[in-house]
Each structure stands twice: as structure tokens, then as C-alpha cells.
mmCIF file of C-alpha atoms in Angstrom:
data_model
loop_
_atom_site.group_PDB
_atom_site.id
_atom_site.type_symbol
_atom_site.label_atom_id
_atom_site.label_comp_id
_atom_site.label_asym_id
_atom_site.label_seq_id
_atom_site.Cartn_x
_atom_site.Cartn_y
_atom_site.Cartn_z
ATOM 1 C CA UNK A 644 25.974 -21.695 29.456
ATOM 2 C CA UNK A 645 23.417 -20.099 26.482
ATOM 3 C CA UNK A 646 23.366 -22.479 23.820
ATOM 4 C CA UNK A 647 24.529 -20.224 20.582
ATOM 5 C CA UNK A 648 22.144 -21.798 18.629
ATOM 6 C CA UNK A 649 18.885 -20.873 21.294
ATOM 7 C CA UNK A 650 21.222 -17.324 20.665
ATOM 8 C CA UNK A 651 20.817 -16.943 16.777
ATOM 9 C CA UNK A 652 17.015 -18.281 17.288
ATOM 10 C CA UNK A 653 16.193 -15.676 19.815
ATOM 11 C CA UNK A 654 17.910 -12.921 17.770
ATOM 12 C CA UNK A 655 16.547 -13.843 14.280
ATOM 13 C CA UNK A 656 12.865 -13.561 15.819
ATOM 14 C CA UNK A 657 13.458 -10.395 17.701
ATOM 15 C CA UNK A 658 14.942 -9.221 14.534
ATOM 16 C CA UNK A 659 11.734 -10.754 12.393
ATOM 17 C CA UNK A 660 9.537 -9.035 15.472
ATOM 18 C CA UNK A 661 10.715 -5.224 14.514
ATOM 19 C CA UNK A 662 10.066 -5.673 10.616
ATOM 20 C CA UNK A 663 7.018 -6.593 11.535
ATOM 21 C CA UNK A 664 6.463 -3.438 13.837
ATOM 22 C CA UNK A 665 7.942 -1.356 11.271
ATOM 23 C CA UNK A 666 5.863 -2.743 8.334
ATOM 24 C CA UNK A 667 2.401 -2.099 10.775
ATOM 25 C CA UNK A 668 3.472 1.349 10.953
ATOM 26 C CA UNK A 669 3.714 2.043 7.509
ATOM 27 C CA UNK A 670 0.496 0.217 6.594
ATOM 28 C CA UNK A 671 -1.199 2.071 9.188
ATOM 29 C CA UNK A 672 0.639 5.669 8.144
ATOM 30 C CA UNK A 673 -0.369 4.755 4.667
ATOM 31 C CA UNK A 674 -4.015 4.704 5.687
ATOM 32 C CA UNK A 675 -3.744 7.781 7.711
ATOM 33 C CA UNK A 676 -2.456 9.412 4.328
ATOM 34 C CA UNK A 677 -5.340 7.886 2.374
ATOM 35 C CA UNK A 678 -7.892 8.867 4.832
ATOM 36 C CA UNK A 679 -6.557 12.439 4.817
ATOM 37 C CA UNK A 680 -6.510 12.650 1.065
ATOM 38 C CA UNK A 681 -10.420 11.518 1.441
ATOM 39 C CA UNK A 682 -11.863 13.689 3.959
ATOM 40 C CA UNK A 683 -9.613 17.021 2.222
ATOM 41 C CA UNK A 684 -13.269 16.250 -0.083
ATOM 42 C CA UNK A 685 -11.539 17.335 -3.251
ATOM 43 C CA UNK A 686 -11.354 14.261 -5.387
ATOM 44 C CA UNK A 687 -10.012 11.178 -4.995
ATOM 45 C CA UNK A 688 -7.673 9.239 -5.940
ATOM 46 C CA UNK A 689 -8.381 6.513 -9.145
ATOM 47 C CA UNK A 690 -8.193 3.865 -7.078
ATOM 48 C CA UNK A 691 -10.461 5.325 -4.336
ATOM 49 C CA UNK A 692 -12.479 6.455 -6.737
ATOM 50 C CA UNK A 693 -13.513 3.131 -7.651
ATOM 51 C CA UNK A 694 -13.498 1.540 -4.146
ATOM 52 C CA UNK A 695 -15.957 4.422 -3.256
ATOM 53 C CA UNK A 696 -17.729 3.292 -6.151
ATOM 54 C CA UNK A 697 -17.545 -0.197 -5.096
ATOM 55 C CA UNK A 698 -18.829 1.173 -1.362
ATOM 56 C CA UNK A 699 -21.970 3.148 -2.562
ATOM 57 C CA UNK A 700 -22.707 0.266 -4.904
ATOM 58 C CA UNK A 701 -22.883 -2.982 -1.993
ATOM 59 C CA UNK A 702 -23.318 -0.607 0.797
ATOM 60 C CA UNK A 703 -20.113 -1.470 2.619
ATOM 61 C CA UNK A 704 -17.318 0.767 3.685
ATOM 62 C CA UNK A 705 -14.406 1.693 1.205
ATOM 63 C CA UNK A 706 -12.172 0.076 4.023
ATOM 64 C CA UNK A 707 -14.008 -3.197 3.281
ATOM 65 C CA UNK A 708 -13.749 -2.316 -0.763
ATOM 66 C CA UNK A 709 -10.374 -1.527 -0.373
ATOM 67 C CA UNK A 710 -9.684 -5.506 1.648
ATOM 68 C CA UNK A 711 -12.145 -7.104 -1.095
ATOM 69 C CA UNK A 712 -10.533 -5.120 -4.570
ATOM 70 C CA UNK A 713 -6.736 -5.972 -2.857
ATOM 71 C CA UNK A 714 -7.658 -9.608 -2.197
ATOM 72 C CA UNK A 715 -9.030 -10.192 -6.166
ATOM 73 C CA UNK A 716 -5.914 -8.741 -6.989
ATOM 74 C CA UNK A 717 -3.236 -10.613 -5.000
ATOM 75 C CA UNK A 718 -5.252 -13.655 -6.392
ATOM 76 C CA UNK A 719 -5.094 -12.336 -9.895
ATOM 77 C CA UNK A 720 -1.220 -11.848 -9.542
ATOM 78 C CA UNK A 721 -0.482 -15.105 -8.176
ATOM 79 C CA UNK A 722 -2.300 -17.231 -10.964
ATOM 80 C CA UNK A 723 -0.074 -14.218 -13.562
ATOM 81 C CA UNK A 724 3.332 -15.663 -11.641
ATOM 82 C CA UNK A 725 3.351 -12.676 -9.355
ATOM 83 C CA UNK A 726 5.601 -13.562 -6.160
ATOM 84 C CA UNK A 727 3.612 -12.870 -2.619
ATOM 85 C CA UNK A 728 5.584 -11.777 0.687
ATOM 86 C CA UNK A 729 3.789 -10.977 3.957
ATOM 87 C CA UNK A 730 4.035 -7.265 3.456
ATOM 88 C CA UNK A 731 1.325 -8.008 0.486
ATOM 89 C CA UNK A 732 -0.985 -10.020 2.583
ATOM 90 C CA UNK A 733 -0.308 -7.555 5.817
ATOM 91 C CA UNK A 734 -0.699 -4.759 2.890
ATOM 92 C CA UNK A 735 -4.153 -6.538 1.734
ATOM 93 C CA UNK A 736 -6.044 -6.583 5.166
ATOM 94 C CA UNK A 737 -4.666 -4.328 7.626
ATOM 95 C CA UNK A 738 -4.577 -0.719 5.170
ATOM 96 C CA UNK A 739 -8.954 -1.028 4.972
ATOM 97 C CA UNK A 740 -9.073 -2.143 8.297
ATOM 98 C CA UNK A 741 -7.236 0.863 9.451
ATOM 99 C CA UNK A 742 -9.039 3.275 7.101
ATOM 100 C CA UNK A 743 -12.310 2.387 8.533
ATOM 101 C CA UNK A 744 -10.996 2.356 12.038
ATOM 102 C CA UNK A 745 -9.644 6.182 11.286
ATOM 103 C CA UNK A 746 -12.560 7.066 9.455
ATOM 104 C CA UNK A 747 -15.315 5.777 11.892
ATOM 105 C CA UNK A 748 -14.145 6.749 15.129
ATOM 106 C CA UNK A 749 -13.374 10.460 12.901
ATOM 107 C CA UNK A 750 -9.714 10.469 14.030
ATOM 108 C CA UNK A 751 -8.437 12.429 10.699
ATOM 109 C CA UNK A 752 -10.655 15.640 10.664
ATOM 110 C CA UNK A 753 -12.740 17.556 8.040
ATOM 111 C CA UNK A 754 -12.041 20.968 7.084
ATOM 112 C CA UNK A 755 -14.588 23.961 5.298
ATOM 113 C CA UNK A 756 -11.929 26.002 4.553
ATOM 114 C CA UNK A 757 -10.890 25.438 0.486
ATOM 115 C CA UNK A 758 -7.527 26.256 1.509
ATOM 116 C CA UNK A 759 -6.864 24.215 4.694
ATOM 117 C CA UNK A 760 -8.537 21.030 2.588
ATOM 118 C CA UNK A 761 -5.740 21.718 -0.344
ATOM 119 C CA UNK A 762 -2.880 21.737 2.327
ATOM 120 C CA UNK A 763 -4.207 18.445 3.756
ATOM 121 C CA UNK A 764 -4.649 16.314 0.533
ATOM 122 C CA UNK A 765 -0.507 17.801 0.267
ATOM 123 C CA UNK A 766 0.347 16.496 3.592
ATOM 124 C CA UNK A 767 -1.663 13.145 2.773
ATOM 125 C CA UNK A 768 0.270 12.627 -0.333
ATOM 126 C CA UNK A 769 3.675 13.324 1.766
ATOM 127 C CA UNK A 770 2.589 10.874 4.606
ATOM 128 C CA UNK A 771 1.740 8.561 1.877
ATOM 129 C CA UNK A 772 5.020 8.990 0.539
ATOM 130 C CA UNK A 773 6.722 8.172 3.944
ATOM 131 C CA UNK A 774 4.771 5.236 4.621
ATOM 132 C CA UNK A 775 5.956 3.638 1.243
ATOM 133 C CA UNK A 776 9.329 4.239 2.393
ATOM 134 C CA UNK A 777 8.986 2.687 5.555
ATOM 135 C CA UNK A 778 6.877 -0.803 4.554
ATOM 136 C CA UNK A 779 8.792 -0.818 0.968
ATOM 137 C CA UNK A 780 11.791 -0.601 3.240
ATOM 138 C CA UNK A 781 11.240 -3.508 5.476
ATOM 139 C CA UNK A 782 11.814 -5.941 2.055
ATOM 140 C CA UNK A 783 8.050 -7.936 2.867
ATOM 141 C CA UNK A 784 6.692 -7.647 -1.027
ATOM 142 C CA UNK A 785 5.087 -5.249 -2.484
ATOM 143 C CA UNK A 786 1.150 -4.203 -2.109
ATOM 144 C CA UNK A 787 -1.643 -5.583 -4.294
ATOM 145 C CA UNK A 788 -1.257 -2.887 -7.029
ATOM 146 C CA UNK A 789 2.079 -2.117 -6.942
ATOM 147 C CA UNK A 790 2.202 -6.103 -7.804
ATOM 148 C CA UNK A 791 -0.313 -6.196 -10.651
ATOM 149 C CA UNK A 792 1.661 -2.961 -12.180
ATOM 150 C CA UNK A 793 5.123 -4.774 -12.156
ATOM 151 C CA UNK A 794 3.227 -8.105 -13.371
ATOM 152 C CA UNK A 795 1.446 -6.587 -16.178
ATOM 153 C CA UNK A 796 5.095 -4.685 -17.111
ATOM 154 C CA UNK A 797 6.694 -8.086 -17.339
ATOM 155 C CA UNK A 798 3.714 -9.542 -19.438
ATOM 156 C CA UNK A 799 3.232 -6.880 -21.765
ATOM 157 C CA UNK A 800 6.395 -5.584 -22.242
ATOM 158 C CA UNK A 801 5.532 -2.570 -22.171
ATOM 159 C CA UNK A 802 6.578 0.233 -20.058
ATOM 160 C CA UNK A 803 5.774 0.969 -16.385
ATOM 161 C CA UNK A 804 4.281 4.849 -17.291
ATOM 162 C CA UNK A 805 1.661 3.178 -20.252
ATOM 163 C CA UNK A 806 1.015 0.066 -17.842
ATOM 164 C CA UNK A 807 0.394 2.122 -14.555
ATOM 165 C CA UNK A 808 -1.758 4.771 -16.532
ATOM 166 C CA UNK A 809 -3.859 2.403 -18.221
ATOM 167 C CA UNK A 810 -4.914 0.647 -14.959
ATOM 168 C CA UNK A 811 -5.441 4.082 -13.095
ATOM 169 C CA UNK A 812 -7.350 5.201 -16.640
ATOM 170 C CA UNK A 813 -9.618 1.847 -16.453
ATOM 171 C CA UNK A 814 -10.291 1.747 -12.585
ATOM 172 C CA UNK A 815 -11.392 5.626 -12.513
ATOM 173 C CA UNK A 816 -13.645 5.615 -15.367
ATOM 174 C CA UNK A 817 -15.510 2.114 -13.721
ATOM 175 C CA UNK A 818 -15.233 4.029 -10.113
ATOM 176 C CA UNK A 819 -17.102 6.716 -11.779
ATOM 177 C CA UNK A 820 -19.494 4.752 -13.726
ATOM 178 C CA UNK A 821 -20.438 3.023 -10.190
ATOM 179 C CA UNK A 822 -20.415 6.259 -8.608
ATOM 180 C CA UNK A 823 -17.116 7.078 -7.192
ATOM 181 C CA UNK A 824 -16.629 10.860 -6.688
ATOM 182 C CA UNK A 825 -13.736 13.103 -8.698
ATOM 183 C CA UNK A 826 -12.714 16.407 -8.482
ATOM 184 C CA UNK A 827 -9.673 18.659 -8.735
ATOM 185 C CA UNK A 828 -8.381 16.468 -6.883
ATOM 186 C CA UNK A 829 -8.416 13.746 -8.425
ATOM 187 C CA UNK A 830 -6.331 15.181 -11.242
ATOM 188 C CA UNK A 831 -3.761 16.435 -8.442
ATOM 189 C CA UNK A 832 -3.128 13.323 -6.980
ATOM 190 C CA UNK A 833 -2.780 11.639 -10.518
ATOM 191 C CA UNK A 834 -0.489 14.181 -11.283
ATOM 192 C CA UNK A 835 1.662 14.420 -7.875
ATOM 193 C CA UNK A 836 1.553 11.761 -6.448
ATOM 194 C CA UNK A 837 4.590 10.559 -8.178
ATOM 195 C CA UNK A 838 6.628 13.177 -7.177
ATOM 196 C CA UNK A 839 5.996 13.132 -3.381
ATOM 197 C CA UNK A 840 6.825 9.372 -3.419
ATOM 198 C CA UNK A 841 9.483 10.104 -5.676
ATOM 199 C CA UNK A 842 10.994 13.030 -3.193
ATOM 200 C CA UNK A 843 10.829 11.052 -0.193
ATOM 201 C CA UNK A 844 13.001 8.208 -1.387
ATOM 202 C CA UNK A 845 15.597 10.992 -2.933
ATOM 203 C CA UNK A 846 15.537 12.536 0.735
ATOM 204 C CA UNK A 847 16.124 9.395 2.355
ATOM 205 C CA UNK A 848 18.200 7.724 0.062
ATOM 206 C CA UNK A 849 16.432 4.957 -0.632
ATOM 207 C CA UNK A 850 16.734 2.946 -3.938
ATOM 208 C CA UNK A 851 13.508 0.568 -3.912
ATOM 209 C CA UNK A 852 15.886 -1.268 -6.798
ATOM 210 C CA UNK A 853 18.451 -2.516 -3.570
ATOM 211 C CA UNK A 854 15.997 -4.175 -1.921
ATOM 212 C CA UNK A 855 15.845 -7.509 -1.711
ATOM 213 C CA UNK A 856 12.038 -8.656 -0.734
ATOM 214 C CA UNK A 857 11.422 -12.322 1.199
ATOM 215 C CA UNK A 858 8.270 -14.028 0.430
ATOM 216 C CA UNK A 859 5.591 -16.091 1.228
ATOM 217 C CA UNK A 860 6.777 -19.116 -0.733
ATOM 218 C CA UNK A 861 10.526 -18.896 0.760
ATOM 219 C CA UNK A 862 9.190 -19.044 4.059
ATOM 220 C CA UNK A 863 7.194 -22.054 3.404
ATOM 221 C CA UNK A 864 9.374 -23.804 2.326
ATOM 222 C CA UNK A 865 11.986 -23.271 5.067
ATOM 223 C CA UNK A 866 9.281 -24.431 7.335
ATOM 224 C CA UNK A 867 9.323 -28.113 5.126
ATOM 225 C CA UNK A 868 12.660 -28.637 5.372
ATOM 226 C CA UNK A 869 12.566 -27.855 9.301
ATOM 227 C CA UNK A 870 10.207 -30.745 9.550
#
């Protein structure tokens, strides 16, 4: 006869097994989006603005900025009291990683057309949108700057809009000063970008305040108590 307990085990890991799954997919969707919001070559985002920046100035990919800025950050947050859950860490490696697998093997394609390029920074902004459903959904943590936003909010005091805008503000003028391109597009993503996230959670009825997110430190400390 199956011991219940071997039952529970085996079910709780196959169970841990499809989060996991689920929270690849949306890290690797969210770097499809970001890719396609890069090659529609109107502008990028602040952020990307600055890891392009960060790219041109050390010679390295933005894939490898994007791991290097999301690693000082997760750091940063910790020491500030920020909690860390493996969807962080998974969000910290694997979204460069997958970036500069898309970008060199030129998986997401490059368009002439003005028209064709403003339809696919659209569409990136909508996949991004999904894949923050999807690895928000899976209740991991939250990414690097999603972190640093929410710890900054608590420190300050101030509200989310003048915290999130002054970090966008301050990483796109030093992504420009270290040569990070912006265009139209740029000002279009800063200006949608809220909406499209915002419209995919309304259409899938998801309310990001339900979620209860497991971390790093939990875990850990489960393990301890095992031993």
C-alpha cells in the first residue's frame, strides 16, 4: 500500500514542478516582448535605454546588462528589507539570458516598414503584459524593479506614480548620458505601457493584490527545521 505521506510528497513537488514551468514561460514571454519592443527600432524603453547604455559602454550584450543591473538591484533591495522569492532570482538571470538567446540567433525579426515596426512595439507591450500575468500569477516574488519600486514606496512614503516615475526619469537620462538610444518610442512605452499591463489583468481577472507570494527566506527555513 502507497504510504500517504510518499502521496502528499510526490504531489506537492509535481505541484512545485508546474509553477516552475509556468514561471519559465512567462520570464521567457517577457523577453520575447522586450526583444520585440527593441528590434520595432523606435525607442526604447527607460530601462533598456540604460542597459543599452550600459552595453555600448563595457561592450557586453544588453542581455548581460540586463542580469548585471537586476543583480545590483535585488542586492540593493535586500540590504532596504525587500523580501526575495525565486521568481526574483529566476526573474534576475533567466529574462537576459533569454533576450540574448532571441536576439543572437535573430528569432524576433526586424521590420523597414514604419508601420509594421509601430504594430510590433504594440504587440510587444501586450505580450509583455501577458507574461506579467502569468509569472506575477505563479506567487514566486516579484522582479528586481518591480521590488525596488514597492521598497522605495514603503521608505519614502510616497506614492507608487512619483516613486516609479522618478526611477524611470533617473535611469533614462543616465541610459542616455551613456548612450542608450530614445525615440518616439520611448515616450510610447512610458506612456502605455501601463495600460496594456493594466488591460490584461482586467481581462483575466487578476488582482496582483490576492496574491500571496512564497519566498526565498520561507523556504529556507522549512529546509532547517526538516533537518
Amino acid at each position: 500500500m502507497i504510504n500517504d505521506k510518499y502521496i502528499i510528497n510526490h504531489s506537492s513537488i509535481v505541484n512545485k514542478v508546474k509553477l516552475f514551468i509556468k514561471l519559465f514561460l512567462g520570464l521567457f514571454l517577457y523577453a520575447v516582448g522586450e526583444v520585440m519592443t527593441i528590434n520595432a527600432n523606435l525607442g526604447l524603453a527607460p530601462w533598456d535605454v540604460f542597459h543599452q547604455g550600459l552595453a555600448k559602454t563595457f561592450c557586453i550584450t544588453i542581455g548581460q546588462a540586463t542580469i548585471i543591473i537586476s543583480i545590483v538591484i535585488v542586492i540593493l533591495n535586500s540590504i532596504l528589507g525587500e523580501r526575495i522569492g525565486w521568481g526574483t532570482l529566476s526573474n534576475m538571470l533567466l529574462i537576459g539570458f533569454f533576450m540574448d538567446f532571441l536576439m543572437k540567433n535573430h528569432l524576433i525579426p526586424v521590420f523597414n516598414n514604419i508601420l509594421i515596426r509601430i504594430i510590433m512595439m504594440m504587440f510587444g507591450m501586450l505580450v509583455l503584459g501577458i507574461a506579467s500575468l502569468i509569472y506575477l500569477g505563479v506567487g514566486l516574488g516579484s522582479g528586481p524593479r518591480d521590488g525596488l519600486m514597492i521598497v522605495l514606496t514603503k521608505k519614502t512614503k510616497k506614492s507608487v506614480r512619483i516613486v516609479r516615475t522618478f526611477i524611470e526619469v533617473s535611469v533614462l537620462i543616465i541610459g542616455v548620458m551613456i548612450g542608450g538610444s530614445i525615440g518616439i518610442g520611448t515616450v510610447i512605452m512610458a506612456c502605455l505601457i501601463g495600460f496594456f499591463v493594466q488591460l490584461i489583468f482586467k481581462i483575466f481577472k487578476f488582482d496582483i493584490e490576492k496574491i500571496h507570494h512564497k519566498f526565498v527566506g520561507k523556504d529556507i527555513n522549512f529546509i532547517h527545521q526538516q533537518e
